[in-house]
Coordinates of C-alpha atoms in Angstrom, one line a residue:
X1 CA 146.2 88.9 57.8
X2 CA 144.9 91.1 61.3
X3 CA 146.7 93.7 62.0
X4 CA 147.4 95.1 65.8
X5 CA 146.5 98.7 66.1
X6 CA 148.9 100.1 68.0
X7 CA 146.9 102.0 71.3
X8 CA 147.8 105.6 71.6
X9 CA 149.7 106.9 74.6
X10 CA 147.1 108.5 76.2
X11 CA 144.2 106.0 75.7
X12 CA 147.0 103.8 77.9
X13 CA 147.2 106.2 80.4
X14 CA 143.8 106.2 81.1
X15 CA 143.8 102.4 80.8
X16 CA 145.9 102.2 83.4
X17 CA 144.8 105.0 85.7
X18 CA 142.5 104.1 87.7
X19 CA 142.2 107.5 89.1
X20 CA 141.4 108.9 86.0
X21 CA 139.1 106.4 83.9
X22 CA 137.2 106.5 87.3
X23 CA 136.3 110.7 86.9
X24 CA 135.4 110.0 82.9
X25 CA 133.3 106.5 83.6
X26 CA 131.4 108.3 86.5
X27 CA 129.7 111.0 84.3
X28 CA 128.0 108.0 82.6
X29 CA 124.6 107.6 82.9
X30 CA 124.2 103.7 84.0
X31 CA 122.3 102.4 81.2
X32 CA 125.5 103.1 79.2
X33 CA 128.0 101.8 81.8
X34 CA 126.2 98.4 82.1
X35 CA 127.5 97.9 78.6
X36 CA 131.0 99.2 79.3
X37 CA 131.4 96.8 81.7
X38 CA 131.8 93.9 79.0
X39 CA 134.8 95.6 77.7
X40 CA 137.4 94.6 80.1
X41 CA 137.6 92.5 83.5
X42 CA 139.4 95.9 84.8
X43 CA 136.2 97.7 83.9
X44 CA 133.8 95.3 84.7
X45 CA 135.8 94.8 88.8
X46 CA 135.6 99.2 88.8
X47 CA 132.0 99.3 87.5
X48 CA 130.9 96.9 89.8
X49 CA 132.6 98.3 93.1
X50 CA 130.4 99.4 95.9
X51 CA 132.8 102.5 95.8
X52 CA 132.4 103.3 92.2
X53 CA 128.6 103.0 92.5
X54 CA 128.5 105.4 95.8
X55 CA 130.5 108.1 93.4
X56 CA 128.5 107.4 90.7
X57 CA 125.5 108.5 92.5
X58 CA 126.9 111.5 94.2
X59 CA 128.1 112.7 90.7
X60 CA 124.7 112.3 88.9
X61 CA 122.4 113.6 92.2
X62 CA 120.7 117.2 91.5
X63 CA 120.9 119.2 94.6
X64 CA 121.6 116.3 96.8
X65 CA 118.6 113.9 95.5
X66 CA 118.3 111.7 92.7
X67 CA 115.4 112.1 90.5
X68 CA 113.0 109.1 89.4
X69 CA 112.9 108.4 85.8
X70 CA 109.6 106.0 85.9
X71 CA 106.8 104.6 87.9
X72 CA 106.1 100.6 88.6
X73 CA 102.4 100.2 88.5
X74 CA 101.5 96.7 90.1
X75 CA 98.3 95.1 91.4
X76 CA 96.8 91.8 93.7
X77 CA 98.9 89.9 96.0
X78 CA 101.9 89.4 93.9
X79 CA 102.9 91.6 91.4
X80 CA 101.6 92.1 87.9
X81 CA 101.5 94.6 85.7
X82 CA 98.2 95.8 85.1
X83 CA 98.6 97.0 81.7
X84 CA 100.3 96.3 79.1
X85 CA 103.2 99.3 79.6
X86 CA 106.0 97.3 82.3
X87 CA 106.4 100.9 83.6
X88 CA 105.3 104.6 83.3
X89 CA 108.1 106.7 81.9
X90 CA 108.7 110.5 83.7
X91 CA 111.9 111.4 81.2
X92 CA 111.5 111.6 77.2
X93 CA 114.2 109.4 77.2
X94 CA 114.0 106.5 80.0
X95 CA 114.5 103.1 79.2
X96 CA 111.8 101.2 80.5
X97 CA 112.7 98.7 83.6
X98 CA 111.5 94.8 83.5
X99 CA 111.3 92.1 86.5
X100 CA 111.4 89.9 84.1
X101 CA 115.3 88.9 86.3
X102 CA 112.9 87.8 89.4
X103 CA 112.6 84.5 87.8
X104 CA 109.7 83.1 90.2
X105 CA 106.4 84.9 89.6
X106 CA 105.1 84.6 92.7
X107 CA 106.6 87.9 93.9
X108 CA 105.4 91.5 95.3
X109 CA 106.9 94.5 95.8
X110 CA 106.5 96.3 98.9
X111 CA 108.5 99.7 98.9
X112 CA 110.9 101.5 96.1
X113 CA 113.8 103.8 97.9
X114 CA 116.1 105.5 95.7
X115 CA 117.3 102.6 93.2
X116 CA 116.3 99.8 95.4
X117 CA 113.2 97.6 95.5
X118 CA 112.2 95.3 98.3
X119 CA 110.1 92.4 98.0
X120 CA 108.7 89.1 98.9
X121 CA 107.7 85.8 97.2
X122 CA 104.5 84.5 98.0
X123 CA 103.2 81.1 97.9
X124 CA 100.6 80.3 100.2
X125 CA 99.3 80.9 103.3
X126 CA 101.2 78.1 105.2
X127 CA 104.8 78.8 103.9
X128 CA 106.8 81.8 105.0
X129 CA 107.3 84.8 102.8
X130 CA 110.8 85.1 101.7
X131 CA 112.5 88.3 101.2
X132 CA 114.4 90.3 98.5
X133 CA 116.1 93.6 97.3
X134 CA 116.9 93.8 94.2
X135 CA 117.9 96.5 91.7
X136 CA 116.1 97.0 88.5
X137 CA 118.7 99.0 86.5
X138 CA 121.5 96.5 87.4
X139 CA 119.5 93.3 87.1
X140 CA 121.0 92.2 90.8
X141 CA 119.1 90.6 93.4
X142 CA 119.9 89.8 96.9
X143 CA 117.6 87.2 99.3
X144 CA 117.2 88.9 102.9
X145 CA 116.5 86.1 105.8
X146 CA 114.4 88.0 108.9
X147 CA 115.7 87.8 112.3
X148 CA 114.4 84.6 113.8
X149 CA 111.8 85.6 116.8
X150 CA 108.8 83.3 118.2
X151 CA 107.6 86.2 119.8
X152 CA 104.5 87.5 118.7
X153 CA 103.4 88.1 114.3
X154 CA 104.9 89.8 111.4
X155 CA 103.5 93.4 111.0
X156 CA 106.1 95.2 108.4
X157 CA 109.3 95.0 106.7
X158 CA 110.4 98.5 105.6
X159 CA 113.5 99.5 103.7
X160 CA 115.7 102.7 103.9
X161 CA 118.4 103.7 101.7
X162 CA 120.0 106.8 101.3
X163 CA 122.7 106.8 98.8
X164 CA 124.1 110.5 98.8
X165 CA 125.4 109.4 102.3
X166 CA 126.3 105.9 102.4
X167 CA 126.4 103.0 99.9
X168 CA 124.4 100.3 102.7
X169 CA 121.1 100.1 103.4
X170 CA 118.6 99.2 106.2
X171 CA 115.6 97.3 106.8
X172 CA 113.8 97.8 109.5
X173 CA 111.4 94.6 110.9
X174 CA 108.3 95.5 113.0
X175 CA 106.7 92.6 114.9
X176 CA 103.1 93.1 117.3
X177 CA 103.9 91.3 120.4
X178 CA 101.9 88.7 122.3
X179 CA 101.0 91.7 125.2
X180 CA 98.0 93.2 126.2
X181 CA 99.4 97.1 125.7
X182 CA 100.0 97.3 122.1
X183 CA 103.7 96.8 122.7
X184 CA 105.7 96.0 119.1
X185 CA 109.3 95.1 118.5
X186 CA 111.8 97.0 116.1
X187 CA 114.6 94.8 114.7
X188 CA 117.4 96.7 112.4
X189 CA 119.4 95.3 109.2
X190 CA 122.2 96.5 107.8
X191 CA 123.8 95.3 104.2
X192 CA 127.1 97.0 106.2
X193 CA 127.5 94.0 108.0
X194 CA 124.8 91.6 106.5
X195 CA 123.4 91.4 109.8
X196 CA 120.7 92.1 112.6
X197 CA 121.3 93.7 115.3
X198 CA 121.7 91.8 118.6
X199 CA 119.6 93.8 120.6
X200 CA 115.6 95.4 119.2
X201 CA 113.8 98.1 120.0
X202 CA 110.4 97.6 122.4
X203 CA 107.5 100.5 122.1
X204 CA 103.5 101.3 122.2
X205 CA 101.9 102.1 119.5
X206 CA 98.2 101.7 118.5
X207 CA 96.5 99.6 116.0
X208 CA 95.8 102.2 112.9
X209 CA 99.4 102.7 111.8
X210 CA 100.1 101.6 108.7
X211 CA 103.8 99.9 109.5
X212 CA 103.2 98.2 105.8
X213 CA 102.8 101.5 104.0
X214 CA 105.9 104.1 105.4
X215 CA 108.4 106.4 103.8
X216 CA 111.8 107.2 103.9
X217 CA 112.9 110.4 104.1
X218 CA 116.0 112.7 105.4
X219 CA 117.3 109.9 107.2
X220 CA 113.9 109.0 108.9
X221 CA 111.5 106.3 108.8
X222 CA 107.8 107.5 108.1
X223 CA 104.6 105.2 108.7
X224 CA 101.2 106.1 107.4
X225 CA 98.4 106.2 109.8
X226 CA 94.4 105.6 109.5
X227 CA 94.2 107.9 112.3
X228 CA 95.3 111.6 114.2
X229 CA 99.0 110.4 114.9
X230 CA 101.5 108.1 113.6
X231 CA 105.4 107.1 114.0
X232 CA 108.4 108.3 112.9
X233 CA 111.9 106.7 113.4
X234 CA 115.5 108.4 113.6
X235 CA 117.3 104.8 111.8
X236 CA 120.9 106.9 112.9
X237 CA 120.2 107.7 117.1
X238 CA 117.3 105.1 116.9
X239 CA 114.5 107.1 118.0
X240 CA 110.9 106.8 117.8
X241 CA 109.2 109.7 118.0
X242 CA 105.5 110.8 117.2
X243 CA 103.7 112.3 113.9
X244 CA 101.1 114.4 113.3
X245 CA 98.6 113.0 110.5
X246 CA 95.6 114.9 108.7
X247 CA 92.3 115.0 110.5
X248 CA 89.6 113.6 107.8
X249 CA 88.5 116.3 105.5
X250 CA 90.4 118.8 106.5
X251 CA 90.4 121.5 104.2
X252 CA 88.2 119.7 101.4
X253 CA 87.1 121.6 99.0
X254 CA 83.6 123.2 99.1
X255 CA 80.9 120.3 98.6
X256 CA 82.7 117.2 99.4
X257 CA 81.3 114.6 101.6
X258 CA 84.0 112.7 102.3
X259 CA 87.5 111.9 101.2
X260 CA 88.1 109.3 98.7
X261 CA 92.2 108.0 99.1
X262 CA 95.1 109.3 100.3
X263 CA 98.4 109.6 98.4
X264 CA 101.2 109.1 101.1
X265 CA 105.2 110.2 100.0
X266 CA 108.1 112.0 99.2
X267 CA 110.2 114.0 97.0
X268 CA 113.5 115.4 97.1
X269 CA 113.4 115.4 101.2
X270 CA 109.4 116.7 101.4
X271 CA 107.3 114.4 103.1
X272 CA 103.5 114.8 100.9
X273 CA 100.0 113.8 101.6
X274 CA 97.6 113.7 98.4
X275 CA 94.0 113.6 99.1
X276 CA 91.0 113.0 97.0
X277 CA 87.3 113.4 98.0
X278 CA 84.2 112.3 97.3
X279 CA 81.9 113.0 95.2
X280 CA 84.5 112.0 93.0
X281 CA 85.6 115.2 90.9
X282 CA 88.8 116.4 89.7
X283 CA 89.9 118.4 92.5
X284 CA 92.5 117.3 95.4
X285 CA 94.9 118.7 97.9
X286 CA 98.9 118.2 98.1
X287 CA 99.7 119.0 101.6
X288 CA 103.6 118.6 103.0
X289 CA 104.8 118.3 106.3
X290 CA 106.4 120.7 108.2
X291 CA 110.0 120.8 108.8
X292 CA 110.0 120.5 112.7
X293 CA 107.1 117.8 111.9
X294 CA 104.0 120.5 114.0
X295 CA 101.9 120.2 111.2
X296 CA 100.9 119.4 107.6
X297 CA 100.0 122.5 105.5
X298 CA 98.5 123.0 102.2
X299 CA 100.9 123.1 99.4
X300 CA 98.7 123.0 96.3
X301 CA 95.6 122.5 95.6
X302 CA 94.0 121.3 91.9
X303 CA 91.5 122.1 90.2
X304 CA 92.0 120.3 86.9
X305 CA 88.0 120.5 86.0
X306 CA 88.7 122.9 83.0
X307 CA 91.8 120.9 82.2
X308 CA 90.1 117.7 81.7
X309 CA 87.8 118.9 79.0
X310 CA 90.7 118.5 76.7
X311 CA 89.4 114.5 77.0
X312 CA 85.7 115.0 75.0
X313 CA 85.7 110.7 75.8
X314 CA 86.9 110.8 79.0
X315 CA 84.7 108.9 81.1
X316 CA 84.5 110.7 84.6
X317 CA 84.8 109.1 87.7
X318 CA 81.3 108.0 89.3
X319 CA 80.3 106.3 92.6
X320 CA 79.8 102.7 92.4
X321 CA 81.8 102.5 88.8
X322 CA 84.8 101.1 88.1
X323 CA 86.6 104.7 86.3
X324 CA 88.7 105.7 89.4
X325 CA 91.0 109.0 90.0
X326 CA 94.2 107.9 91.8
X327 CA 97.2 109.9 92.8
X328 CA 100.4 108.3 91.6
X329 CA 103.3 110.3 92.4
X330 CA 103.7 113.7 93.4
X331 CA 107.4 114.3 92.0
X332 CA 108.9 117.9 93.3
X333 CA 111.9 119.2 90.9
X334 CA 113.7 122.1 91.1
X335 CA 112.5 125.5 91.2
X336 CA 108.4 125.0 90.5
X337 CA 108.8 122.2 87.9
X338 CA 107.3 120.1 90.2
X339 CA 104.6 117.5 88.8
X340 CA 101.7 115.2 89.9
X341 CA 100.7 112.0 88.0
X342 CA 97.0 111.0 87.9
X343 CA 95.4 107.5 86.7
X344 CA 91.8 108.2 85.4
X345 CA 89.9 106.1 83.0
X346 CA 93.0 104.1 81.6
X347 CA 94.8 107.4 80.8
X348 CA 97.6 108.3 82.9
X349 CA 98.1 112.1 83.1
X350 CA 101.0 114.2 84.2
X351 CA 100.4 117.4 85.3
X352 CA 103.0 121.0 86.4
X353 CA 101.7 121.3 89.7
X354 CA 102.1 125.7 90.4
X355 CA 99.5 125.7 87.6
X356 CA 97.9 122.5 86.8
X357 CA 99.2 122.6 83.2
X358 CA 99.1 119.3 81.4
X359 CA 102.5 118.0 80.2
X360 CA 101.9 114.5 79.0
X361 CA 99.3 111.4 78.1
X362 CA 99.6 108.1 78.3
X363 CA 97.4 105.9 77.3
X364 CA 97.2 102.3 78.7
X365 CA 95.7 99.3 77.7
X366 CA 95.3 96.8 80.9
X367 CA 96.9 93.2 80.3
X368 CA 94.3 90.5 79.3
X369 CA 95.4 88.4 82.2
X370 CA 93.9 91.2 84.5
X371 CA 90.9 92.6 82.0
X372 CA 88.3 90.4 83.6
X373 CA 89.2 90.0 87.0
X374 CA 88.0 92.9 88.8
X375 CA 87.2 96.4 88.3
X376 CA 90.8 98.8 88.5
X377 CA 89.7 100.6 91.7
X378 CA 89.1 97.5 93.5
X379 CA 92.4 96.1 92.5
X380 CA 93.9 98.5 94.4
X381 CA 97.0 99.9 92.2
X382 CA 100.6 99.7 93.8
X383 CA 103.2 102.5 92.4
X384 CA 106.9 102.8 93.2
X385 CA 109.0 105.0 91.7
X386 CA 112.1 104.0 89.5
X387 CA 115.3 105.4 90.1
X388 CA 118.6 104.6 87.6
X389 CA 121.4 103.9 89.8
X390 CA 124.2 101.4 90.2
X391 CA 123.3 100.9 93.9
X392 CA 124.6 97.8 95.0
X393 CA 122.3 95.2 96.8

């Protein structure tokens, strides 16, 4: 015969308190909490909250940021993994994320922002892409219709979400008119009230910025640029204002030709620029923008030549060969634990950036789907940083 264990008094004050079980269930890391939800409807309605989720992430932020825990790596016009690890791990003890929710495979990610992923779904060239954020730690997904407009062709959709001051998020829409004068159109979302607003934003800007590749950081929007200047743009007064960008090769290091890629991001409110040069070698720059955005200046610069010789095999990178040297993250921390992760010949490599000493190694296979299809720097590798977090979408 089952017996009833009687409940102790105070395991039913806390029950009952919803004061109370909220300061205990918020110093829960999520992974945990997404099984404590199954343990009661009560839990599951508190765990679920947009309010709980906004506490939760003020209680686990470190200095007023959250800190990523892995790195996406995707590839091609719709995302897929190109080797056989779903993602890179930055923590002993992460659990690695899988899309494996986003049932249709046809999908591509286009920007990670503290917690949040935005996508799209991609068929073919004569349907529309459709829209998504979703959130890999919780599983949820949300689709994301675009303002309707017939004036003139989709440049960008961006995404910025801030989540030690507000729960909601934005997307921002950038569309090139059909005008002579480089005139676009800036249209705003808010998850607030699941709408656009009435009324868009109308400005000049030229050809070379990169509205598909931007950053959000310290409450402003950040696009990359091919050339001297870019955008920036205040989402709270709605401002556009101009950006200084790197002038090529400035400050390479002795004997470089020419630069290779650019690394374009941020960290725990710095806005960074990594660059490589060519001939390919293991040296590159870290530069950070300026606070009252005048300038870029150097931050660090690596020289991980007599690093690398703990890799006898390593196959160097070469002109015209496959074995490329990518920047994947620059990842500041507190005090100067800060770190940079490389990608060279199938070996990801983590580095402590004040010194360039090597902290960890992983080795990756790429996925026989993608083996034969082209060479990894032509595929062009994707990266977007992981964040735990209840965030809702």
């Amino acid at each position: 015969m089952k017996r009833n264990t009687p409940s102790s008094p105070s395991a039913e004050t806390i029950a009952y308190n919803h004061d109370l079980l909220t300061q205990i269930l918020i110093r829960i890391p999520p992974k945990h909490l997404l099984k404590l939800k199954l343990i009661s409807k009560q839990w599951r309605s508190l765990i679920s909250s947009l309010q709980f989720s906004h506490s939760h992430s003020l209680h686990h932020q470190n200095r007023g940021f959250l800190t990523p825990s892995a790195l996406f790596l995707g590839i091609g016009n719709y995302y897929r993994p190109p080797f056989e690890l779903p993602a890179l791990p930055l923590t002993p003890d992460t659990r690695l994320p899988v899309l494996d929710f986003i049932v249709d495979p046809h999908f591509k990610i286009l920007q990670s922002c503290n917690g949040l992923l935005l996508g799209h779904f991609y068929y073919n060239i004569n349907e529309r892409l459709r829209y998504f954020i979703c959130n890999p730690t919780t599983r949820k997904f949300k689709m994301i219709s675009l303002p309707v407009s017939q004036l003139g062709s989709l440049r960008a959709v961006n995404l910025a979400f801030d989540p030690m001051k507000s729960p909601h998020y934005n997307i921002i829409c950038v569309r090139k008119l059909p005008s002579p004068n480089k005139r676009f159109g800036l249209y705003i979302y808010s998850s607030k009230s699941d709408e656009w607003d009435s009324s868009w934003i109308s400005f000049r800007a030229n050809e070379y910025i990169r509205f598909d590749h931007g950053v959000f950081c310290n409450g402003v929007f950040h696009w990359n640029s091919n050339g001297r200047k870019s955008l920036r743009f205040d989402l709270e007064n709605k401002v556009l204002k101009k950006m200084p960008m790197l002038a090529p090769m400035f400050q390479a290091p002795q004997g470089s030709e020419d630069e290779d890629s650019r690394y374009f991001g941020e960290s725990r409110g710095h806005l960074h620029l990594g660059v490589t040069y060519m001939p390919l070698c293991f040296k590159f720059n870290i530069f950070e923008m300026a606070g009252d955005y005048s300038h870029w200046f150097l931050k660090y610069c690596l020289n991980l030549d007599d690093t690398m010789k703990a890799f006898p095999d390593l196959r160097l990178p070469v002109v015209d060969i496959y074995y490329g040297f990518h920047v994947l993250s620059v990842i500041r921390s507190e005090g100067e634990e800060s770190k940079v992760v490389i990608l060279v010949d199938y070996k990801a490599i983590c580095y402590e950036l004040k010194d360039g000493v090597l902290l960890n190694v992983y080795e990756l296979k790429q996925c026989p789907e993608t083996l034969n299809r082209c060479p990894l720097n032509y595929i062009g590798i994707q990266v977007y940083q992981y964040f735990e977090t209840l965030s809702c979408v």
